[in-house]
Amino acid sequence: MEEHKIDENSDDVPNLISKNQWNSPRLRWIDQVRGAIMLGLVLTVAIDVEIESGSVLEFFLAHAGREATYMTLYDVGAAAFIFIIGLSMGIAFKKRQKSVGIQKSLVHIGIRFLALFAVGFLIVMADGGLMQERDDLIVIRWDVVISIAVTYLLTTPFLFIKKVHLRFLVGLCWASLYQVLLLTTGLRAYAIASNHGGIFGTLFGYIAISVMASAIGEYLYFDSTIEEDKKYQHVLILGIFFLVLGVLIAFIPGMEAAKRQVSLTYVIISCGVTILGMNIFIFFDRKKNLELSYLRAYGVNPFLMYFLAEIPSFLIEQFIGTDLGITPEIIGNLILTVILLGVTSFIAIFTYKKKKIIPTEKIAGLGFVFLVILVIILLLTGNL
């Protein structure tokens, strides 16, 4: 078996189990799930089509409205990505801590946080500034990259809860605390006025998802007291339970599944849907031993795929428009989607075949430099 020339403790490759083995079958499905999520992101980044609220297409291709008291399948995307990050984070942190020690492990997390946060901050600044007034509230403008960065950093303290069952319950309680705050304070209005759940949706909802996922990841990877098949059955049952529970409590007034708020119900349903979805890949991986190379290619360098789709799309939107100036608009939008899919697919497959995994902080560094140049151009041209 060919050796993979990277650090086996890198959290960019959570599927590795023995030294430098690229093709290790165990937890290969994490890359495949992450790849499916990233492929969906690439396909939707460029799509800018008006979709009627309440339609069937909205359920699959659009977020529910700001004040909606329901969620769509499309709404699960951000939560699913956070879940997969958390799933591998506990595994990687434990391996890195054992290899290089706690101090270097924490420094690594700090560097990654700063790199991602800097990129997210520049995206926000280039897209209209840090603050905005909406619904008579002044809110901090938020971006999904900032959400990921903050979640990555603030999940870390929870990783020191060694008992994974306890950590899972703490994560669930953390999301429940936020639901109480939504019901008893003015945070609901603030969340509705924010983007991507806003700062509080990240500090509570997305961190809760990541913490629970980290417990599940360590349970599957490290717990040797339970038979392998039993562990996966337990996780499948948890996914079914969460989905049913979430749907049931969504009918309680004040407990609606709202993505904009990152409500407790949204968290529970999103985790349930993600767990059930990843079980499809677990089945193909563990029972059929399928190497879904195309999806895995997207999954091993997820942030590279994100920036390759998001930054050009943002640039085109600023200067040309996602319709590329073509009439009817849907034709130009379709062309843009095909171009982005083609470019990202080519680079994903190329890096996968070359067994190249680019550290997230390096990708973020390049993205930061590019965005600085973009912000300067926007300032000089009067577009910012």
mmCIF file of C-alpha atoms in Angstrom:
data_model
loop_
_atom_site.group_PDB
_atom_site.id
_atom_site.type_symbol
_atom_site.label_atom_id
_atom_site.label_comp_id
_atom_site.label_asym_id
_atom_site.label_seq_id
_atom_site.Cartn_x
_atom_site.Cartn_y
_atom_site.Cartn_z
ATOM 1 C CA MET A 1 0.000 0.000 0.000
ATOM 2 C CA GLU A 2 1.402 3.385 -0.993
ATOM 3 C CA GLU A 3 2.334 5.632 1.884
ATOM 4 C CA HIS A 4 0.800 9.043 2.245
ATOM 5 C CA LYS A 5 3.383 11.762 2.805
ATOM 6 C CA ILE A 6 1.644 13.727 5.539
ATOM 7 C CA ASP A 7 1.444 13.881 9.309
ATOM 8 C CA GLU A 8 -0.808 11.087 10.508
ATOM 9 C CA ASN A 9 -1.988 13.298 13.372
ATOM 10 C CA SER A 10 -3.334 16.030 11.126
ATOM 11 C CA ASP A 11 -7.018 16.732 11.721
ATOM 12 C CA ASP A 12 -7.385 17.217 7.987
ATOM 13 C CA VAL A 13 -7.223 13.416 7.664
ATOM 14 C CA PRO A 14 -9.370 11.917 10.411
ATOM 15 C CA ASN A 15 -9.807 8.695 8.441
ATOM 16 C CA LEU A 16 -6.207 7.603 9.083
ATOM 17 C CA ILE A 17 -5.820 4.866 11.683
ATOM 18 C CA SER A 18 -2.384 3.382 11.135
ATOM 19 C CA LYS A 19 0.782 5.211 10.256
ATOM 20 C CA ASN A 20 0.609 7.110 6.957
ATOM 21 C CA GLN A 21 -2.015 4.843 5.368
ATOM 22 C CA TRP A 22 -4.048 6.840 2.871
ATOM 23 C CA ASN A 23 -6.390 3.979 2.010
ATOM 24 C CA SER A 24 -7.322 2.913 5.528
ATOM 25 C CA PRO A 25 -10.948 1.760 5.249
ATOM 26 C CA ARG A 26 -12.003 2.708 8.766
ATOM 27 C CA LEU A 27 -13.757 6.116 8.934
ATOM 28 C CA ARG A 28 -13.136 6.624 5.221
ATOM 29 C CA TRP A 29 -16.834 7.424 5.142
ATOM 30 C CA ILE A 30 -16.142 10.702 6.999
ATOM 31 C CA ASP A 31 -14.318 11.998 3.921
ATOM 32 C CA GLN A 32 -17.163 10.773 1.731
ATOM 33 C CA VAL A 33 -19.867 12.443 3.828
ATOM 34 C CA ARG A 34 -17.873 15.648 3.968
ATOM 35 C CA GLY A 35 -17.367 15.433 0.212
ATOM 36 C CA ALA A 36 -21.097 15.080 -0.405
ATOM 37 C CA ILE A 37 -21.720 18.173 1.744
ATOM 38 C CA MET A 38 -19.035 20.168 -0.101
ATOM 39 C CA LEU A 39 -20.317 19.075 -3.497
ATOM 40 C CA GLY A 40 -23.775 20.267 -2.484
ATOM 41 C CA LEU A 41 -22.275 23.572 -1.382
ATOM 42 C CA VAL A 42 -20.504 24.063 -4.717
ATOM 43 C CA LEU A 43 -23.712 23.309 -6.585
ATOM 44 C CA THR A 44 -25.676 25.834 -4.549
ATOM 45 C CA VAL A 45 -23.117 28.637 -4.176
ATOM 46 C CA ALA A 46 -23.725 29.859 -7.734
ATOM 47 C CA ILE A 47 -27.439 29.075 -7.930
ATOM 48 C CA ASP A 48 -29.291 32.374 -7.615
ATOM 49 C CA VAL A 49 -32.818 31.586 -8.741
ATOM 50 C CA GLU A 50 -35.944 33.058 -7.222
ATOM 51 C CA ILE A 51 -37.828 30.229 -5.503
ATOM 52 C CA GLU A 52 -41.366 30.652 -4.254
ATOM 53 C CA SER A 53 -41.714 30.430 -0.480
ATOM 54 C CA GLY A 54 -43.479 27.262 0.627
ATOM 55 C CA SER A 55 -42.842 25.434 -2.645
ATOM 56 C CA VAL A 56 -41.365 21.955 -3.017
ATOM 57 C CA LEU A 57 -38.238 23.466 -4.591
ATOM 58 C CA GLU A 58 -37.717 25.645 -1.529
ATOM 59 C CA PHE A 59 -37.437 22.532 0.633
ATOM 60 C CA PHE A 60 -34.474 21.303 -1.410
ATOM 61 C CA LEU A 61 -32.839 24.456 -2.805
ATOM 62 C CA ALA A 62 -33.452 27.386 -0.464
ATOM 63 C CA HIS A 63 -33.260 28.459 3.140
ATOM 64 C CA ALA A 64 -36.504 29.151 4.930
ATOM 65 C CA GLY A 65 -37.271 32.860 5.352
ATOM 66 C CA ARG A 66 -35.881 34.960 8.178
ATOM 67 C CA GLU A 67 -39.043 34.735 10.277
ATOM 68 C CA ALA A 68 -40.070 31.242 9.160
ATOM 69 C CA THR A 69 -41.211 28.808 11.845
ATOM 70 C CA TYR A 70 -40.109 25.781 9.833
ATOM 71 C CA MET A 71 -36.898 24.505 8.296
ATOM 72 C CA THR A 72 -35.999 23.025 4.915
ATOM 73 C CA LEU A 73 -33.639 20.190 4.011
ATOM 74 C CA TYR A 74 -31.375 22.851 2.515
ATOM 75 C CA ASP A 75 -31.156 24.441 5.981
ATOM 76 C CA VAL A 76 -29.379 21.330 7.275
ATOM 77 C CA GLY A 77 -26.267 22.027 5.159
ATOM 78 C CA ALA A 78 -24.370 24.332 7.544
ATOM 79 C CA ALA A 79 -25.237 22.208 10.583
ATOM 80 C CA ALA A 80 -24.179 19.036 8.754
ATOM 81 C CA PHE A 81 -20.781 20.529 7.917
ATOM 82 C CA ILE A 82 -20.300 21.641 11.532
ATOM 83 C CA PHE A 83 -21.313 18.136 12.648
ATOM 84 C CA ILE A 84 -18.720 16.459 10.419
ATOM 85 C CA ILE A 85 -16.021 18.867 11.614
ATOM 86 C CA GLY A 86 -16.893 18.040 15.218
ATOM 87 C CA LEU A 87 -17.029 14.319 14.448
ATOM 88 C CA SER A 88 -13.367 14.264 13.443
ATOM 89 C CA MET A 89 -12.159 17.008 15.789
ATOM 90 C CA GLY A 90 -12.150 14.914 18.950
ATOM 91 C CA ILE A 91 -10.338 12.082 17.190
ATOM 92 C CA ALA A 92 -7.675 14.371 15.733
ATOM 93 C CA PHE A 93 -7.163 16.314 18.971
ATOM 94 C CA LYS A 94 -6.668 13.146 21.003
ATOM 95 C CA LYS A 95 -4.177 11.748 18.483
ATOM 96 C CA ARG A 96 -2.293 15.032 18.177
ATOM 97 C CA GLN A 97 -2.188 15.472 21.968
ATOM 98 C CA LYS A 98 -0.675 12.006 22.345
ATOM 99 C CA SER A 99 1.892 12.702 19.636
ATOM 100 C CA VAL A 100 3.060 16.285 20.280
ATOM 101 C CA GLY A 101 1.567 17.210 23.653
ATOM 102 C CA ILE A 102 -1.231 19.431 24.862
ATOM 103 C CA GLN A 103 0.527 22.770 24.375
ATOM 104 C CA LYS A 104 1.366 22.284 20.705
ATOM 105 C CA SER A 105 -2.097 20.865 20.101
ATOM 106 C CA LEU A 106 -3.715 24.001 21.515
ATOM 107 C CA VAL A 107 -1.364 26.253 19.538
ATOM 108 C CA HIS A 108 -2.384 24.407 16.363
ATOM 109 C CA ILE A 109 -6.063 25.045 17.132
ATOM 110 C CA GLY A 110 -5.336 28.708 17.865
ATOM 111 C CA ILE A 111 -3.521 29.211 14.573
ATOM 112 C CA ARG A 112 -6.312 27.554 12.619
ATOM 113 C CA PHE A 113 -8.926 29.673 14.391
ATOM 114 C CA LEU A 114 -7.089 32.919 13.625
ATOM 115 C CA ALA A 115 -6.626 31.973 9.972
ATOM 116 C CA LEU A 116 -10.288 31.073 9.437
ATOM 117 C CA PHE A 117 -11.586 34.002 11.478
ATOM 118 C CA ALA A 118 -9.457 36.459 9.487
ATOM 119 C CA VAL A 119 -10.875 35.133 6.212
ATOM 120 C CA GLY A 120 -14.444 35.225 7.515
ATOM 121 C CA PHE A 121 -13.944 38.771 8.787
ATOM 122 C CA LEU A 122 -12.686 39.953 5.402
ATOM 123 C CA ILE A 123 -15.622 38.282 3.639
ATOM 124 C CA VAL A 124 -17.992 40.188 5.910
ATOM 125 C CA MET A 125 -16.156 43.482 5.339
ATOM 126 C CA ALA A 126 -16.126 42.981 1.576
ATOM 127 C CA ASP A 127 -19.821 42.150 1.599
ATOM 128 C CA GLY A 128 -21.042 45.305 3.308
ATOM 129 C CA GLY A 129 -19.277 45.856 6.610
ATOM 130 C CA LEU A 130 -19.258 44.494 10.128
ATOM 131 C CA MET A 131 -22.456 46.055 11.474
ATOM 132 C CA GLN A 132 -25.914 46.419 9.993
ATOM 133 C CA GLU A 133 -29.271 47.760 11.095
ATOM 134 C CA ARG A 134 -32.214 45.429 10.627
ATOM 135 C CA ASP A 135 -35.606 45.340 12.333
ATOM 136 C CA ASP A 136 -34.582 48.357 14.465
ATOM 137 C CA LEU A 137 -31.624 46.370 15.832
ATOM 138 C CA ILE A 138 -27.904 46.847 15.323
ATOM 139 C CA VAL A 139 -26.495 43.376 14.685
ATOM 140 C CA ILE A 140 -23.040 42.022 13.952
ATOM 141 C CA ARG A 141 -22.942 40.747 10.386
ATOM 142 C CA TRP A 142 -21.979 37.086 10.406
ATOM 143 C CA ASP A 143 -20.500 34.660 7.903
ATOM 144 C CA VAL A 144 -20.414 30.880 7.822
ATOM 145 C CA VAL A 145 -16.577 30.895 7.879
ATOM 146 C CA ILE A 146 -16.632 32.914 11.109
ATOM 147 C CA SER A 147 -19.143 30.418 12.519
ATOM 148 C CA ILE A 148 -16.805 27.548 11.671
ATOM 149 C CA ALA A 149 -13.782 29.324 13.155
ATOM 150 C CA VAL A 150 -15.522 30.206 16.427
ATOM 151 C CA THR A 151 -17.073 26.746 16.710
ATOM 152 C CA TYR A 152 -13.702 25.094 16.117
ATOM 153 C CA LEU A 153 -12.062 27.169 18.854
ATOM 154 C CA LEU A 154 -14.787 26.986 21.502
ATOM 155 C CA THR A 155 -15.477 23.285 21.056
ATOM 156 C CA THR A 156 -11.956 22.651 22.339
ATOM 157 C CA PRO A 157 -12.656 23.119 26.096
ATOM 158 C CA PHE A 158 -15.449 20.545 25.876
ATOM 159 C CA LEU A 159 -12.981 17.972 24.515
ATOM 160 C CA PHE A 160 -11.448 17.745 27.971
ATOM 161 C CA ILE A 161 -14.646 16.035 29.173
ATOM 162 C CA LYS A 162 -13.237 12.539 28.829
ATOM 163 C CA LYS A 163 -16.483 10.582 29.220
ATOM 164 C CA VAL A 164 -18.067 10.874 25.793
ATOM 165 C CA HIS A 165 -21.606 10.137 27.017
ATOM 166 C CA LEU A 166 -21.319 12.991 29.512
ATOM 167 C CA ARG A 167 -19.872 15.294 26.852
ATOM 168 C CA PHE A 168 -22.777 14.480 24.550
ATOM 169 C CA LEU A 169 -25.280 15.375 27.282
ATOM 170 C CA VAL A 170 -23.398 18.606 28.046
ATOM 171 C CA GLY A 171 -23.628 19.548 24.373
ATOM 172 C CA LEU A 172 -27.367 18.874 24.353
ATOM 173 C CA CYS A 173 -27.808 20.922 27.541
ATOM 174 C CA TRP A 174 -25.816 23.760 25.952
ATOM 175 C CA ALA A 175 -28.305 23.907 23.060
ATOM 176 C CA SER A 176 -31.187 23.645 25.533
ATOM 177 C CA LEU A 177 -29.832 26.611 27.497
ATOM 178 C CA TYR A 178 -29.902 28.694 24.329
ATOM 179 C CA GLN A 179 -33.504 27.685 23.713
ATOM 180 C CA VAL A 180 -34.389 28.938 27.188
ATOM 181 C CA LEU A 181 -32.658 32.233 26.399
ATOM 182 C CA LEU A 182 -34.562 32.493 23.114
ATOM 183 C CA LEU A 183 -37.832 32.088 24.992
ATOM 184 C CA THR A 184 -37.065 34.398 27.914
ATOM 185 C CA THR A 185 -34.871 37.188 26.517
ATOM 186 C CA GLY A 186 -34.615 39.330 23.395
ATOM 187 C CA LEU A 187 -32.217 36.950 21.661
ATOM 188 C CA ARG A 188 -34.913 35.578 19.344
ATOM 189 C CA ALA A 189 -35.380 38.957 17.659
ATOM 190 C CA TYR A 190 -31.616 39.403 17.414
ATOM 191 C CA ALA A 191 -31.190 35.937 15.871
ATOM 192 C CA ILE A 192 -33.927 36.579 13.299
ATOM 193 C CA ALA A 193 -32.195 39.809 12.286
ATOM 194 C CA SER A 194 -28.811 38.073 11.965
ATOM 195 C CA ASN A 195 -27.248 35.857 9.291
ATOM 196 C CA HIS A 196 -26.265 32.203 9.752
ATOM 197 C CA GLY A 197 -27.644 32.170 13.292
ATOM 198 C CA GLY A 198 -25.639 35.215 14.284
ATOM 199 C CA ILE A 199 -23.100 35.301 17.062
ATOM 200 C CA PHE A 200 -25.372 33.674 19.654
ATOM 201 C CA GLY A 201 -26.545 30.921 17.321
ATOM 202 C CA THR A 202 -22.893 30.016 16.843
ATOM 203 C CA LEU A 203 -21.908 30.334 20.509
ATOM 204 C CA PHE A 204 -24.678 27.982 21.564
ATOM 205 C CA GLY A 205 -26.322 26.091 18.698
ATOM 206 C CA TYR A 206 -23.420 25.270 16.395
ATOM 207 C CA ILE A 207 -21.022 24.641 19.266
ATOM 208 C CA ALA A 208 -23.590 22.229 20.747
ATOM 209 C CA ILE A 209 -23.688 20.357 17.430
ATOM 210 C CA SER A 210 -19.892 20.171 17.283
ATOM 211 C CA VAL A 211 -19.580 19.016 20.900
ATOM 212 C CA MET A 212 -22.159 16.233 20.471
ATOM 213 C CA ALA A 213 -20.539 15.164 17.198
ATOM 214 C CA SER A 214 -17.080 15.043 18.814
ATOM 215 C CA ALA A 215 -18.462 12.661 21.435
ATOM 216 C CA ILE A 216 -19.932 10.429 18.728
ATOM 217 C CA GLY A 217 -16.647 10.450 16.773
ATOM 218 C CA GLU A 218 -14.561 9.417 19.765
ATOM 219 C CA TYR A 219 -17.137 6.776 20.714
ATOM 220 C CA LEU A 220 -16.917 5.191 17.260
ATOM 221 C CA TYR A 221 -13.156 5.508 16.965
ATOM 222 C CA PHE A 222 -11.730 4.795 20.414
ATOM 223 C CA ASP A 223 -14.249 2.798 22.459
ATOM 224 C CA SER A 224 -12.999 -0.794 22.383
ATOM 225 C CA THR A 225 -15.415 -2.076 25.043
ATOM 226 C CA ILE A 226 -18.324 -2.380 22.606
ATOM 227 C CA GLU A 227 -18.526 -4.456 19.444
ATOM 228 C CA GLU A 228 -17.986 -2.417 16.290
ATOM 229 C CA ASP A 229 -21.362 -3.169 14.714
ATOM 230 C CA LYS A 230 -23.116 -2.373 17.994
ATOM 231 C CA LYS A 231 -21.566 1.074 18.125
ATOM 232 C CA TYR A 232 -22.802 1.923 14.653
ATOM 233 C CA GLN A 233 -26.251 0.568 15.522
ATOM 234 C CA HIS A 234 -26.354 2.798 18.591
ATOM 235 C CA VAL A 235 -25.502 5.860 16.495
ATOM 236 C CA LEU A 236 -28.165 4.934 13.922
ATOM 237 C CA ILE A 237 -30.784 4.601 16.669
ATOM 238 C CA LEU A 238 -29.700 7.981 18.032
ATOM 239 C CA GLY A 239 -30.210 9.554 14.611
ATOM 240 C CA ILE A 240 -33.724 8.126 14.292
ATOM 241 C CA PHE A 241 -34.578 9.206 17.843
ATOM 242 C CA PHE A 242 -33.313 12.752 17.276
ATOM 243 C CA LEU A 243 -35.226 13.160 14.023
ATOM 244 C CA VAL A 244 -38.508 11.900 15.500
ATOM 245 C CA LEU A 245 -38.024 13.923 18.692
ATOM 246 C CA GLY A 246 -37.211 17.080 16.759
ATOM 247 C CA VAL A 247 -40.246 16.786 14.490
ATOM 248 C CA LEU A 248 -42.526 16.212 17.480
ATOM 249 C CA ILE A 249 -41.310 19.135 19.584
ATOM 250 C CA ALA A 250 -41.363 21.429 16.534
ATOM 251 C CA PHE A 251 -45.142 21.616 16.980
ATOM 252 C CA ILE A 252 -44.787 23.154 20.449
ATOM 253 C CA PRO A 253 -45.259 26.961 20.290
ATOM 254 C CA GLY A 254 -41.916 28.673 20.720
ATOM 255 C CA MET A 255 -39.993 25.479 19.909
ATOM 256 C CA GLU A 256 -40.202 25.705 16.130
ATOM 257 C CA ALA A 257 -37.328 24.416 13.997
ATOM 258 C CA ALA A 258 -35.798 27.696 12.812
ATOM 259 C CA LYS A 259 -32.436 27.746 11.040
ATOM 260 C CA ARG A 260 -32.084 31.494 11.384
ATOM 261 C CA GLN A 261 -32.271 31.135 15.175
ATOM 262 C CA VAL A 262 -30.325 27.850 15.346
ATOM 263 C CA SER A 263 -33.034 26.780 17.792
ATOM 264 C CA LEU A 264 -32.848 23.617 19.888
ATOM 265 C CA THR A 265 -35.311 21.933 17.552
ATOM 266 C CA TYR A 266 -33.233 22.912 14.530
ATOM 267 C CA VAL A 267 -30.141 21.473 16.229
ATOM 268 C CA ILE A 268 -31.852 18.177 17.092
ATOM 269 C CA ILE A 269 -33.429 17.701 13.639
ATOM 270 C CA SER A 270 -30.211 18.665 11.836
ATOM 271 C CA CYS A 271 -28.189 16.178 13.898
ATOM 272 C CA GLY A 272 -30.788 13.480 13.251
ATOM 273 C CA VAL A 273 -30.834 14.081 9.487
ATOM 274 C CA THR A 274 -27.022 14.234 9.340
ATOM 275 C CA ILE A 275 -26.606 11.001 11.304
ATOM 276 C CA LEU A 276 -29.109 9.195 9.091
ATOM 277 C CA GLY A 277 -27.445 10.579 5.974
ATOM 278 C CA MET A 278 -23.982 9.544 7.085
ATOM 279 C CA ASN A 279 -25.275 6.039 7.798
ATOM 280 C CA ILE A 280 -25.841 5.633 4.071
ATOM 281 C CA PHE A 281 -22.129 6.216 3.531
ATOM 282 C CA ILE A 282 -21.254 4.019 6.497
ATOM 283 C CA PHE A 283 -23.231 1.190 4.867
ATOM 284 C CA PHE A 284 -21.482 1.612 1.496
ATOM 285 C CA ASP A 285 -18.091 1.850 3.210
ATOM 286 C CA ARG A 286 -18.302 -0.893 5.834
ATOM 287 C CA LYS A 287 -20.640 -3.363 4.138
ATOM 288 C CA LYS A 288 -19.875 -2.827 0.453
ATOM 289 C CA ASN A 289 -16.293 -1.506 0.783
ATOM 290 C CA LEU A 290 -16.972 1.115 -1.881
ATOM 291 C CA GLU A 291 -14.323 3.728 -2.550
ATOM 292 C CA LEU A 292 -16.450 6.730 -3.585
ATOM 293 C CA SER A 293 -13.427 8.489 -5.013
ATOM 294 C CA TYR A 294 -15.219 11.524 -6.444
ATOM 295 C CA LEU A 295 -16.894 12.387 -3.151
ATOM 296 C CA ARG A 296 -13.774 11.588 -1.162
ATOM 297 C CA ALA A 297 -11.802 13.904 -3.438
ATOM 298 C CA TYR A 298 -14.095 16.740 -2.371
ATOM 299 C CA GLY A 299 -13.949 15.657 1.254
ATOM 300 C CA VAL A 300 -10.208 15.492 1.924
ATOM 301 C CA ASN A 301 -9.726 19.211 1.195
ATOM 302 C CA PRO A 302 -13.098 20.694 2.191
ATOM 303 C CA PHE A 303 -11.980 24.280 2.801
ATOM 304 C CA LEU A 304 -10.087 24.358 -0.481
ATOM 305 C CA MET A 305 -13.316 23.375 -2.235
ATOM 306 C CA TYR A 306 -15.236 26.002 -0.290
ATOM 307 C CA PHE A 307 -12.895 28.843 -1.187
ATOM 308 C CA LEU A 308 -12.623 27.719 -4.815
ATOM 309 C CA ALA A 309 -16.391 28.047 -5.098
ATOM 310 C CA GLU A 310 -17.220 30.872 -2.687
ATOM 311 C CA ILE A 311 -14.557 33.475 -3.509
ATOM 312 C CA PRO A 312 -14.903 33.416 -7.337
ATOM 313 C CA SER A 313 -18.698 33.373 -6.966
ATOM 314 C CA PHE A 314 -18.536 36.385 -4.647
ATOM 315 C CA LEU A 315 -16.171 38.199 -7.027
ATOM 316 C CA ILE A 316 -18.411 37.527 -10.026
ATOM 317 C CA GLU A 317 -21.479 38.648 -8.074
ATOM 318 C CA GLN A 318 -19.776 41.959 -7.191
ATOM 319 C CA PHE A 319 -18.607 42.879 -10.687
ATOM 320 C CA ILE A 320 -20.778 40.975 -13.179
ATOM 321 C CA GLY A 321 -23.689 39.271 -11.469
ATOM 322 C CA THR A 322 -24.376 35.578 -11.003
ATOM 323 C CA ASP A 323 -26.351 35.636 -14.261
ATOM 324 C CA LEU A 324 -23.099 36.646 -16.071
ATOM 325 C CA GLY A 325 -25.100 39.377 -17.779
ATOM 326 C CA ILE A 326 -26.891 36.785 -19.919
ATOM 327 C CA THR A 327 -30.620 36.792 -20.638
ATOM 328 C CA PRO A 328 -32.584 34.856 -19.525
ATOM 329 C CA GLU A 329 -30.869 34.965 -16.119
ATOM 330 C CA ILE A 330 -31.227 31.237 -15.478
ATOM 331 C CA ILE A 331 -28.966 30.447 -18.475
ATOM 332 C CA GLY A 332 -26.111 32.571 -17.170
ATOM 333 C CA ASN A 333 -26.587 31.180 -13.696
ATOM 334 C CA LEU A 334 -26.463 27.637 -15.062
ATOM 335 C CA ILE A 335 -23.253 28.406 -16.991
ATOM 336 C CA LEU A 336 -21.641 29.800 -13.827
ATOM 337 C CA THR A 337 -22.651 26.706 -11.866
ATOM 338 C CA VAL A 338 -21.176 24.399 -14.528
ATOM 339 C CA ILE A 339 -17.920 26.386 -14.564
ATOM 340 C CA LEU A 340 -17.549 26.305 -10.774
ATOM 341 C CA LEU A 341 -18.389 22.605 -10.661
ATOM 342 C CA GLY A 342 -15.884 21.879 -13.431
ATOM 343 C CA VAL A 343 -13.041 23.822 -11.815
ATOM 344 C CA THR A 344 -13.587 22.435 -8.323
ATOM 345 C CA SER A 345 -14.017 18.887 -9.654
ATOM 346 C CA PHE A 346 -10.779 19.087 -11.625
ATOM 347 C CA ILE A 347 -8.768 20.393 -8.662
ATOM 348 C CA ALA A 348 -10.422 17.971 -6.226
ATOM 349 C CA ILE A 349 -9.646 14.957 -8.393
ATOM 350 C CA PHE A 350 -6.116 16.192 -9.169
ATOM 351 C CA THR A 351 -5.205 16.696 -5.502
ATOM 352 C CA TYR A 352 -6.837 13.391 -4.584
ATOM 353 C CA LYS A 353 -4.863 11.436 -7.180
ATOM 354 C CA LYS A 354 -1.667 13.160 -6.056
ATOM 355 C CA LYS A 355 -2.601 12.386 -2.434
ATOM 356 C CA LYS A 356 -2.226 16.041 -1.541
ATOM 357 C CA ILE A 357 -3.960 17.304 1.578
ATOM 358 C CA ILE A 358 -3.488 21.038 2.060
ATOM 359 C CA PRO A 359 -3.694 22.242 5.679
ATOM 360 C CA THR A 360 -6.664 24.485 6.353
ATOM 361 C CA GLU A 361 -4.486 27.290 7.738
ATOM 362 C CA LYS A 362 -2.518 27.454 4.470
ATOM 363 C CA ILE A 363 -5.717 27.594 2.442
ATOM 364 C CA ALA A 364 -7.063 30.288 4.756
ATOM 365 C CA GLY A 365 -3.800 32.224 4.414
ATOM 366 C CA LEU A 366 -4.068 32.262 0.634
ATOM 367 C CA GLY A 367 -7.730 33.185 0.882
ATOM 368 C CA PHE A 368 -6.846 36.038 3.239
ATOM 369 C CA VAL A 369 -4.275 37.493 0.839
ATOM 370 C CA PHE A 370 -6.728 37.247 -2.051
ATOM 371 C CA LEU A 371 -9.506 38.902 -0.045
ATOM 372 C CA VAL A 372 -7.227 41.747 1.063
ATOM 373 C CA ILE A 373 -6.490 42.453 -2.594
ATOM 374 C CA LEU A 374 -10.206 42.217 -3.391
ATOM 375 C CA VAL A 375 -11.165 44.646 -0.600
ATOM 376 C CA ILE A 376 -8.560 47.126 -1.851
ATOM 377 C CA ILE A 377 -9.939 46.849 -5.395
ATOM 378 C CA LEU A 378 -13.507 47.339 -4.141
ATOM 379 C CA LEU A 379 -12.432 50.409 -2.164
ATOM 380 C CA LEU A 380 -10.590 51.903 -5.140
ATOM 381 C CA THR A 381 -13.520 51.294 -7.495
ATOM 382 C CA GLY A 382 -16.088 52.636 -5.039
ATOM 383 C CA ASN A 383 -17.914 49.297 -4.776
ATOM 384 C CA LEU A 384 -17.364 49.000 -1.014
#
